[in-house]
């Protein structure tokens, strides 16, 4: 079920998001697409890539900040996110090593673990209603024939936490990818979104 | 009650600062872009090449074999009367060093963007200000920007400043490499109308013309060289008023202006910290935290670095109990070790100023969170209260060193 915005912002002006993946999986692209969608809606948002050694396979973070009011945002890393999206299934149980779980209120993970198993392995006790798990790898394999799951996970985020509309994300994708990849990524977004909404 | 996200009506583009710079060069309708297209180049010229390829910008792009050649090529083009642009970073800027002096000595209105980054060795591809601080005596106007929007606006203003016949000096627009260059933010772009409305093309400088031959940059004897250099020194010094005029006119037309310095919560501030580029945004968030605790803290941004806005900055700092200055580069073998702190201490030597605590931080992009900026204010407050501020720089964030 789609969350109401006031829950997400919880009385605060800013929501901070961390994407956790591995180099080459498109965590940075996912964060950029989210910010692009928000900005194209006229909202104040930024996307910050993590600046690590850009090696394929190494853990990578990317961040978003979205605010209710128009104001300048800091460009520091988000180390205590309120929303954590784990796009690499291998990192689902290791998230604690890369990001503080202290403030997490919403958790969206590419994993075959159950919600309770995931929470247990992360060592975080939040309501299971705010946890979304999906086998994005399987979806990505169906769509791309390869384990490219960043846009599936972006779909899962938008399907659960309505910071931006799905159509804005679709527009961002249309502008960011070459024509052949647009169709596939649109499919990925929609399948990710449907999955967390409890659909097929 | 349902909560809505505030939205803006004007056309906004999601742009990294690199892309915003490319948009600004396009909207300034530049004639010639020269760049070395390989590391440590930024995506600025990559985007410009696309804009030219897509027919959005009618300009000549010259791919050269080094940054030394990139600047040499724009010097040639500028000497012929073209509006020129180039972009660089880190080692690329260092390699330009020799030619930077030639551009300013020839009084050519070249505009260049610099994504500020660390210098080797050891190799670092991350942010600090070692590259730009090494260039502070090259005779260029240097402006630091804090957001993608400000960078876009400042590139456009830079043409207004550089091509002003009272100035005729090259301008570097510097922004934090990685931290800003790769972060996507909303930017309101003005489009190509800005080139007609605000910076209409007019060759205001002596140009090479086969029909009216002149020579420039020729060898000079001790009888003449000094006067050229004196004129250059005076031109840079007096360019500040033209920088401010360009900014006011921009603000009048487009609603955004930045000044030479900016203060945040400075009206009643007792202590303040000065920073450049993205550090100013972070300092503002630290000030908000400190204000909640009842600390009368303020933040200062140094935007125009050369020429140094001595009077404007003095107005902000004169009543303070203590001032912290954060540098992101090291003047080796000097105390204080922060170049900006050093500038302040020397320029206000004969004025009544608060004690200045020099900090070095963020070298090679050592992580600085808002809590680190809060801690810098706390160190400043502690040292001010115990009268222990002296000329020694505090190196914040070095492993094993507690301040």
XYZ file of C-alpha atoms in Angstrom:
603
model
C 0.000 0.000 0.000
C 1.167 3.486 -0.829
C 2.318 5.453 2.194
C 1.007 8.922 2.959
C 3.659 11.631 2.534
C 3.299 12.931 6.094
C 4.396 9.531 7.373
C 7.502 9.682 5.254
C 8.471 13.168 6.326
C 7.374 12.537 9.914
C 7.059 16.233 10.710
C 10.544 16.964 9.356
C 11.330 19.119 6.349
C 13.818 16.726 4.809
C 13.952 13.043 4.036
C 17.329 11.384 3.489
C 17.791 8.296 1.367
C 20.719 5.942 0.880
C 21.089 3.487 -1.995
C 23.401 0.605 -1.285
C 24.708 -1.503 -4.126
C 27.890 -2.580 -5.795
C 29.923 -0.777 -8.449
C 28.352 -1.314 -11.861
C 24.813 -1.995 -10.583
C 23.598 1.546 -11.109
C 23.005 2.803 -7.559
C 24.157 6.231 -8.695
C 21.871 6.122 -11.734
C 18.905 5.175 -9.537
C 19.541 8.130 -7.223
C 19.938 10.435 -10.221
C 16.692 9.228 -11.778
C 14.832 9.833 -8.509
C 16.217 13.385 -8.196
C 15.549 14.049 -11.881
C 11.924 12.943 -11.480
C 11.476 15.106 -8.375
C 13.116 18.185 -9.939
C 11.045 17.798 -13.101
C 7.986 17.909 -10.839
C 9.322 21.246 -9.549
C 10.437 19.792 -6.230
C 13.652 20.462 -4.384
C 15.809 17.352 -4.443
C 19.436 16.396 -4.957
C 21.300 13.223 -5.872
C 24.794 12.674 -4.531
C 26.974 9.813 -5.755
C 29.408 8.135 -3.398
C 32.924 8.775 -4.401
C 34.786 5.556 -3.931
C 37.283 3.754 -6.033
C 35.052 3.061 -9.024
C 35.551 -0.661 -9.183
C 32.999 -3.078 -10.450
C 31.744 -5.168 -7.527
C 32.886 -2.921 -4.677
C 30.121 -1.645 -2.374
C 28.829 1.714 -3.597
C 26.481 4.238 -2.050
C 24.433 6.988 -3.559
C 22.221 9.438 -1.734
C 19.141 11.568 -2.132
C 17.777 14.411 -0.115
C 14.249 15.581 -0.773
C 12.703 18.513 1.076
C 9.198 19.847 1.527
C 10.349 23.462 1.179
C 12.666 25.075 -1.336
C 16.046 25.488 0.307
C 19.694 24.872 -0.323
C 20.711 21.347 0.646
C 23.996 20.081 2.040
C 25.999 17.835 -0.255
C 27.457 15.697 2.512
C 27.010 11.897 2.412
C 23.848 10.486 3.986
C 25.208 8.055 6.541
C 22.079 7.843 8.717
C 19.317 7.458 6.142
C 15.619 7.310 6.930
C 15.018 5.281 3.805
C 17.504 2.584 2.860
C 17.328 0.806 -0.454
C 19.553 -2.231 -0.778
C 19.885 -3.067 -4.440
C 22.480 -5.811 -4.192
C 21.095 -9.044 -2.698
C 24.491 -9.946 -1.264
C 24.496 -6.761 0.807
C 21.080 -7.333 2.399
C 22.612 -8.977 5.424
C 25.729 -6.798 5.497
C 24.097 -3.372 5.301
C 25.208 -2.488 8.819
C 28.831 -2.435 7.693
C 28.151 0.293 5.134
C 25.468 2.497 6.605
C 24.104 3.412 10.020
C 20.715 1.816 10.633
C 19.990 4.163 13.529
C 17.390 6.339 11.796
C 15.989 3.885 9.260
C 12.207 4.050 9.045
C 11.697 2.453 5.640
C 13.641 -0.400 4.216
C 13.425 -1.691 0.678
C 15.628 -4.615 -0.240
C 16.408 -6.879 -3.132
C 16.428 -10.165 -1.276
C 14.767 -13.554 -1.023
C 14.759 -13.261 2.755
C 11.484 -12.637 4.539
C 10.891 -9.249 6.155
C 11.582 -10.616 9.625
C 14.723 -12.439 8.513
C 15.981 -9.251 6.875
C 15.280 -7.104 9.928
C 16.960 -9.658 12.134
C 20.093 -9.792 9.998
C 20.298 -6.005 9.854
C 19.650 -5.814 13.567
C 16.894 -3.289 13.220
C 13.488 -3.376 14.819
C 11.003 -1.440 12.707
C 7.427 -2.263 11.814
C 7.258 -4.856 9.032
C 4.691 -2.613 7.348
C 7.588 -0.313 6.503
C 9.726 -3.053 5.047
C 9.472 -4.060 1.402
C 11.295 -7.097 0.087
C 11.345 -8.322 -3.476
C 13.419 -10.625 -5.608
C 14.563 -7.909 -7.986
C 17.271 -10.177 -9.358
C 14.631 -12.537 -10.706
C 12.671 -9.658 -12.248
C 15.824 -8.199 -13.789
C 16.783 -11.568 -15.261
C 13.319 -11.827 -16.840
C 13.534 -8.348 -18.340
C 17.190 -7.801 -19.173
C 18.530 -11.331 -19.099
C 21.180 -9.859 -16.816
C 21.291 -8.886 -13.162
C 20.639 -5.155 -13.657
C 18.259 -4.370 -10.862
C 18.662 -0.680 -10.114
C 15.534 0.417 -11.988
C 13.517 -2.481 -10.541
C 14.465 -1.176 -7.105
C 13.667 2.397 -8.109
C 10.242 1.115 -9.102
C 9.937 -0.589 -5.733
C 10.782 2.679 -3.972
C 8.255 4.694 -5.950
C 5.662 1.958 -5.529
C 5.969 2.083 -1.761
C 7.094 5.607 -0.900
C 5.348 8.177 -3.120
C 7.984 10.904 -3.138
C 7.477 11.282 -6.875
C 4.928 9.932 -9.306
C 5.623 6.847 -11.366
C 5.045 8.828 -14.559
C 7.784 11.326 -13.577
C 10.197 8.449 -13.139
C 9.116 7.088 -16.505
C 9.844 10.482 -18.080
C 13.248 10.599 -16.423
C 14.008 7.179 -17.864
C 12.900 8.244 -21.322
C 15.399 11.108 -21.185
C 18.260 9.148 -19.671
C 18.477 5.935 -21.665
C 18.885 5.044 -25.298
C 15.687 3.956 -27.053
C 16.211 0.240 -26.735
C 16.890 0.465 -23.024
C 13.961 2.807 -22.382
C 11.361 0.096 -22.984
C 13.160 -2.421 -20.801
C 13.694 0.020 -17.970
C 10.081 1.206 -18.089
C 9.091 -2.397 -17.674
C 11.552 -2.783 -14.808
C 10.155 0.261 -12.987
C 6.582 -0.931 -13.336
C 7.328 -4.479 -12.285
C 9.246 -3.237 -9.248
C 6.393 -0.911 -8.300
C 3.733 -3.585 -8.761
C 5.700 -6.085 -6.769
C 5.734 -3.974 -3.603
C 2.101 -3.024 -4.068
C 1.376 -6.725 -3.752
C 0.660 -7.191 -7.449
C 2.260 -9.519 -9.963
C -3.694 16.946 7.071
C -2.056 15.913 3.870
C 1.447 17.193 3.405
C 2.459 18.509 0.029
C 5.900 19.098 -1.320
C 6.431 22.688 -2.304
C 6.990 23.009 -6.041
C 8.384 25.672 -8.364
C 6.711 26.881 -11.498
C 9.692 28.053 -13.533
C 11.539 25.639 -15.800
C 14.069 23.691 -13.812
C 16.636 21.290 -15.124
C 18.154 18.524 -13.029
C 21.841 19.179 -13.597
C 25.159 18.310 -12.037
C 27.368 21.377 -11.687
C 29.456 20.080 -14.598
C 26.369 19.973 -16.818
C 25.234 23.358 -15.512
C 28.589 24.805 -16.563
C 28.156 23.369 -20.066
C 24.640 24.870 -20.250
C 26.043 28.232 -19.174
C 28.782 28.153 -21.817
C 26.123 27.277 -24.381
C 23.812 30.063 -23.223
C 26.778 32.469 -23.322
C 27.025 31.527 -26.988
C 30.762 30.852 -26.909
C 32.600 30.658 -30.218
C 35.522 28.409 -29.373
C 35.987 25.663 -26.810
C 39.329 23.926 -26.457
C 39.931 21.060 -24.094
C 42.016 18.065 -23.345
C 39.303 15.416 -23.304
C 40.950 12.806 -21.058
C 41.395 12.514 -17.261
C 41.420 14.762 -15.266
C 38.900 16.468 -17.549
C 35.348 16.834 -16.315
C 32.102 16.032 -18.101
C 31.816 19.755 -18.892
C 33.469 19.458 -22.285
C 31.828 16.107 -22.979
C 28.442 17.816 -22.586
C 29.591 20.804 -24.656
C 30.667 18.468 -27.443
C 27.165 16.932 -27.324
C 25.509 20.364 -27.403
C 27.595 21.292 -30.437
C 26.825 17.925 -32.032
C 23.098 18.348 -31.393
C 23.215 21.780 -33.044
C 22.362 23.583 -29.795
C 25.582 25.549 -29.891
C 27.379 26.854 -32.950
C 30.976 26.704 -31.768
C 34.308 25.314 -32.757
C 35.573 22.612 -30.426
C 39.278 21.874 -30.486
C 40.494 18.667 -28.909
C 44.096 19.155 -27.957
C 46.815 16.942 -26.557
C 47.166 18.561 -23.123
C 45.748 21.268 -20.874
C 48.813 23.354 -21.670
C 47.664 23.273 -25.298
C 43.989 23.722 -24.392
C 44.666 27.066 -22.801
C 47.100 27.991 -25.572
C 44.389 27.295 -28.146
C 41.783 29.466 -26.404
C 44.395 32.209 -26.053
C 44.847 32.138 -29.820
C 41.114 32.172 -30.426
C 40.512 34.914 -27.868
C 43.300 37.015 -29.417
C 41.358 36.804 -32.682
C 38.258 38.188 -30.958
C 36.381 34.951 -30.235
C 34.400 34.334 -27.066
C 36.242 31.373 -25.581
C 35.743 28.720 -22.943
C 37.703 25.867 -21.454
C 37.351 23.631 -18.414
C 39.781 21.734 -16.282
C 40.585 20.249 -12.896
C 43.445 19.122 -10.659
C 46.627 18.144 -12.545
C 45.149 19.688 -15.670
C 45.048 23.090 -14.008
C 48.563 22.541 -12.712
C 49.767 21.786 -16.232
C 48.180 25.040 -17.405
C 50.134 27.053 -14.864
C 52.613 28.549 -17.319
C 49.890 29.541 -19.754
C 47.634 31.003 -17.048
C 50.127 33.849 -16.695
C 50.152 34.371 -20.451
C 46.354 34.614 -20.617
C 46.240 37.264 -17.897
C 49.352 39.041 -19.191
C 47.769 39.333 -22.631
C 44.605 40.634 -20.916
C 42.371 38.164 -22.732
C 38.790 37.668 -21.485
C 38.891 33.870 -21.290
C 36.447 32.073 -18.994
C 37.379 28.717 -17.498
C 35.582 26.418 -15.094
C 37.604 24.520 -12.515
C 36.257 21.511 -10.636
C 38.601 21.821 -7.683
C 40.480 18.693 -6.778
C 43.545 17.431 -4.946
C 47.007 17.194 -6.520
C 49.349 14.214 -6.738
C 51.392 12.627 -5.111
C 50.000 10.373 -3.773
C 47.306 10.196 -6.429
C 43.896 11.436 -5.357
C 40.967 12.004 -7.639
C 38.988 13.663 -4.854
C 38.098 17.163 -3.821
C 40.179 19.774 -2.112
C 41.515 23.185 -3.121
C 45.201 22.401 -3.722
C 44.824 22.926 -7.465
C 43.127 26.327 -7.393
C 45.154 27.733 -4.483
C 48.326 27.067 -6.442
C 46.998 29.443 -9.091
C 46.107 32.385 -6.907
C 48.952 34.593 -8.115
C 48.430 34.014 -11.826
C 46.505 37.258 -12.312
C 43.149 35.623 -12.981
C 39.908 36.633 -11.338
C 38.904 33.667 -9.157
C 35.305 33.142 -8.042
C 34.147 30.239 -5.866
C 30.579 29.018 -6.253
C 28.424 27.012 -3.857
C 25.664 25.469 -5.961
C 24.991 24.309 -9.504
C 22.667 27.320 -9.927
C 25.270 29.779 -8.738
C 27.883 28.194 -10.986
C 25.597 28.483 -14.018
C 24.878 32.129 -13.199
C 28.532 32.911 -12.465
C 29.864 31.529 -15.754
C 27.509 33.921 -17.529
C 28.515 36.792 -15.242
C 32.166 35.905 -15.889
C 31.859 36.936 -19.558
C 30.307 40.233 -18.490
C 33.241 40.834 -16.138
C 36.064 39.557 -18.354
C 34.949 41.429 -21.479
C 34.357 44.701 -19.638
C 36.893 47.063 -21.252
C 37.828 48.311 -17.775
C 38.744 44.769 -16.746
C 39.974 42.572 -19.640
C 41.149 39.739 -17.461
C 40.511 36.008 -17.584
C 38.126 34.488 -15.022
C 38.181 31.106 -13.269
C 34.906 29.887 -11.840
C 35.750 27.247 -9.245
C 33.430 24.713 -7.645
C 34.030 21.617 -5.545
C 35.121 18.665 -7.652
C 32.994 15.556 -7.076
C 31.032 17.098 -4.221
C 29.417 19.577 -6.605
C 30.590 18.456 -10.028
C 28.722 15.136 -9.763
C 25.772 16.089 -7.545
C 22.481 16.678 -9.325
C 20.548 19.763 -8.279
C 17.711 21.813 -9.746
C 18.939 24.631 -11.973
C 16.857 27.337 -13.570
C 18.458 27.944 -16.946
C 17.972 31.182 -18.831
C 18.453 29.978 -22.374
C 20.212 31.694 -25.206
C 18.391 34.999 -24.710
C 20.921 35.761 -21.988
C 23.683 36.142 -24.596
C 21.688 38.895 -26.303
C 20.249 40.597 -23.257
C 23.034 40.476 -20.728
C 26.273 39.711 -22.562
C 25.867 40.894 -26.153
C 28.999 40.134 -28.153
C 31.368 42.991 -28.725
C 35.101 42.680 -29.100
C 36.226 45.123 -26.435
C 39.863 44.043 -26.470
C 42.808 44.484 -28.858
C 42.526 41.694 -31.340
C 44.701 40.296 -34.044
C 43.444 41.402 -37.409
C 45.361 40.817 -40.666
C 43.999 44.102 -42.026
C 45.169 46.085 -39.023
C 48.270 44.204 -37.890
C 49.427 44.507 -34.293
C 51.670 42.311 -32.197
C 50.845 41.144 -28.686
C 52.908 39.558 -25.936
C 56.127 40.521 -27.598
C 59.475 40.645 -25.807
C 59.828 43.726 -23.638
C 62.901 45.305 -22.176
C 63.284 46.281 -18.507
C 62.138 49.714 -19.655
C 58.579 48.547 -20.354
C 57.811 45.182 -18.726
C 57.158 46.627 -15.276
C 54.402 48.986 -16.479
C 52.532 46.097 -18.096
C 52.624 44.212 -14.809
C 51.633 47.266 -12.772
C 48.670 47.861 -15.075
C 47.688 44.234 -14.635
C 47.878 44.481 -10.841
C 45.730 47.611 -10.866
C 43.228 46.087 -13.282
C 42.721 43.068 -11.051
C 42.438 45.214 -7.962
C 39.828 47.502 -9.485
C 37.905 44.653 -11.123
C 35.988 44.100 -7.883
C 33.598 46.981 -8.569
C 32.919 45.584 -12.053
C 32.350 42.108 -10.630
C 29.779 43.608 -8.270
C 28.181 45.668 -11.064
C 27.870 42.565 -13.231
C 26.274 40.754 -10.306
C 23.786 43.578 -9.589
C 22.777 43.819 -13.231
C 22.292 40.060 -13.341
C 20.160 40.238 -10.211
C 18.058 43.038 -11.664
C 17.436 41.047 -14.828
C 17.138 37.520 -13.508
C 16.494 37.832 -9.784
C 19.629 36.147 -8.508
C 22.720 37.869 -7.127
C 25.520 36.716 -4.902
C 27.842 39.587 -3.974
C 31.538 39.190 -3.225
C 30.906 37.648 0.180
C 27.804 36.307 1.848
C 26.873 36.062 5.489
C 24.449 33.705 7.173
C 22.992 34.652 10.559
C 25.702 37.269 10.883
C 23.491 40.078 12.247
C 23.990 39.043 15.874
C 26.723 36.427 15.451
C 29.483 36.347 18.067
C 31.550 33.654 16.431
C 31.659 32.737 12.762
C 33.413 30.368 10.406
C 34.394 31.248 6.852
C 34.307 28.657 4.098
C 34.260 28.457 0.322
C 32.171 26.609 -2.250
C 30.039 23.737 -0.892
C 31.434 24.171 2.615
C 29.312 27.294 3.003
C 26.087 25.268 2.648
C 27.387 22.843 5.281
C 28.348 25.688 7.595
C 24.792 27.049 7.354
C 23.388 23.733 8.553
C 25.947 23.682 11.380
C 24.876 27.227 12.344
C 21.240 26.082 12.508
C 22.268 23.296 14.902
C 24.288 25.651 17.075
C 21.564 28.269 17.174
C 19.206 25.620 18.581
C 21.674 25.251 21.442
C 21.786 29.006 21.959
C 25.239 29.576 20.419
C 25.317 32.834 18.487
C 27.089 31.393 15.459
C 27.252 32.694 11.907
C 28.699 31.525 8.602
C 30.620 33.456 5.949
C 31.133 32.598 2.335
C 34.095 33.956 0.450
C 32.826 33.993 -3.141
C 35.193 36.339 -4.932
C 38.693 35.270 -3.949
C 40.832 37.285 -6.375
C 40.475 40.238 -6.245
C 40.196 39.874 -2.485
C 37.015 41.645 -1.275
C 38.741 43.248 1.671
C 36.140 45.838 2.624
C 33.068 43.671 2.086
C 34.531 40.896 4.214
C 35.642 43.337 6.890
C 32.064 44.485 7.351
C 31.089 40.903 8.196
C 33.925 40.035 10.558
C 34.693 43.288 12.397
C 32.328 42.847 15.337
C 32.991 39.156 15.991
C 34.487 37.690 19.133
C 36.334 35.061 17.068
C 36.546 33.925 13.460
C 37.431 30.489 12.125
C 38.698 30.085 8.554
C 38.577 26.700 6.860
C 41.125 26.087 4.133
C 41.188 22.993 1.983
C 44.771 23.335 0.901
C 48.086 23.651 2.666
C 50.672 26.371 2.281
C 53.611 24.137 3.137
C 56.173 25.513 5.488
C 54.075 28.531 6.447
C 52.233 29.373 9.648
C 49.294 29.614 9.404
C 49.144 26.838 6.818
C 45.787 27.842 5.336
C 46.141 30.276 2.407
C 42.840 32.043 3.049
C 43.551 32.406 6.762
C 46.919 33.838 5.791
C 45.235 36.291 3.431
C 42.916 37.518 6.186
C 45.638 37.859 8.784
C 47.834 39.894 6.478
C 45.210 42.044 4.780
C 43.693 43.166 8.107
C 47.012 43.559 9.900
C 46.350 47.247 10.491
C 42.672 46.924 11.324
C 40.832 46.002 14.443
C 39.839 42.410 13.851
C 38.799 39.423 15.963
C 41.257 36.595 16.640
C 41.389 34.349 13.576
C 41.707 30.601 14.016
C 43.005 28.845 10.925
C 41.683 25.364 10.204
C 42.686 22.964 7.470
C 40.077 20.321 6.680
C 38.794 18.114 3.914
C 42.188 17.441 2.335
C 41.729 14.821 -0.396
C 38.011 14.949 0.457
C 38.429 13.643 4.008
C 34.804 13.236 5.049
C 33.233 16.271 6.660
C 29.679 15.852 7.919
C 27.524 18.599 9.416
C 28.565 17.357 12.880
C 32.195 17.999 11.923
C 31.385 21.591 11.062
C 29.552 21.887 14.403
C 32.697 20.569 16.101
C 34.806 23.212 14.343
C 32.566 25.909 15.841
C 32.908 24.249 19.250
C 36.711 24.219 18.983
C 36.632 27.855 17.932
C 34.375 28.775 20.860
C 36.581 26.876 23.314
C 39.764 28.479 22.082
C 38.190 31.932 21.993
C 36.960 31.557 25.593
C 40.364 30.468 26.816
C 42.226 33.137 24.813
C 44.259 30.407 23.155
C 43.814 31.336 19.503
C 47.159 31.842 17.825
C 48.627 31.694 14.344
C 49.011 27.889 14.339
C 46.678 26.048 11.990
C 44.525 23.273 13.410
C 44.449 20.282 11.076
C 40.930 18.985 11.598
C 40.149 15.352 10.851
C 43.671 13.916 10.674
C 43.665 10.393 12.094
C 45.209 10.283 15.538
C 45.029 14.044 16.115
C 42.440 15.243 18.610
C 41.658 18.913 18.749
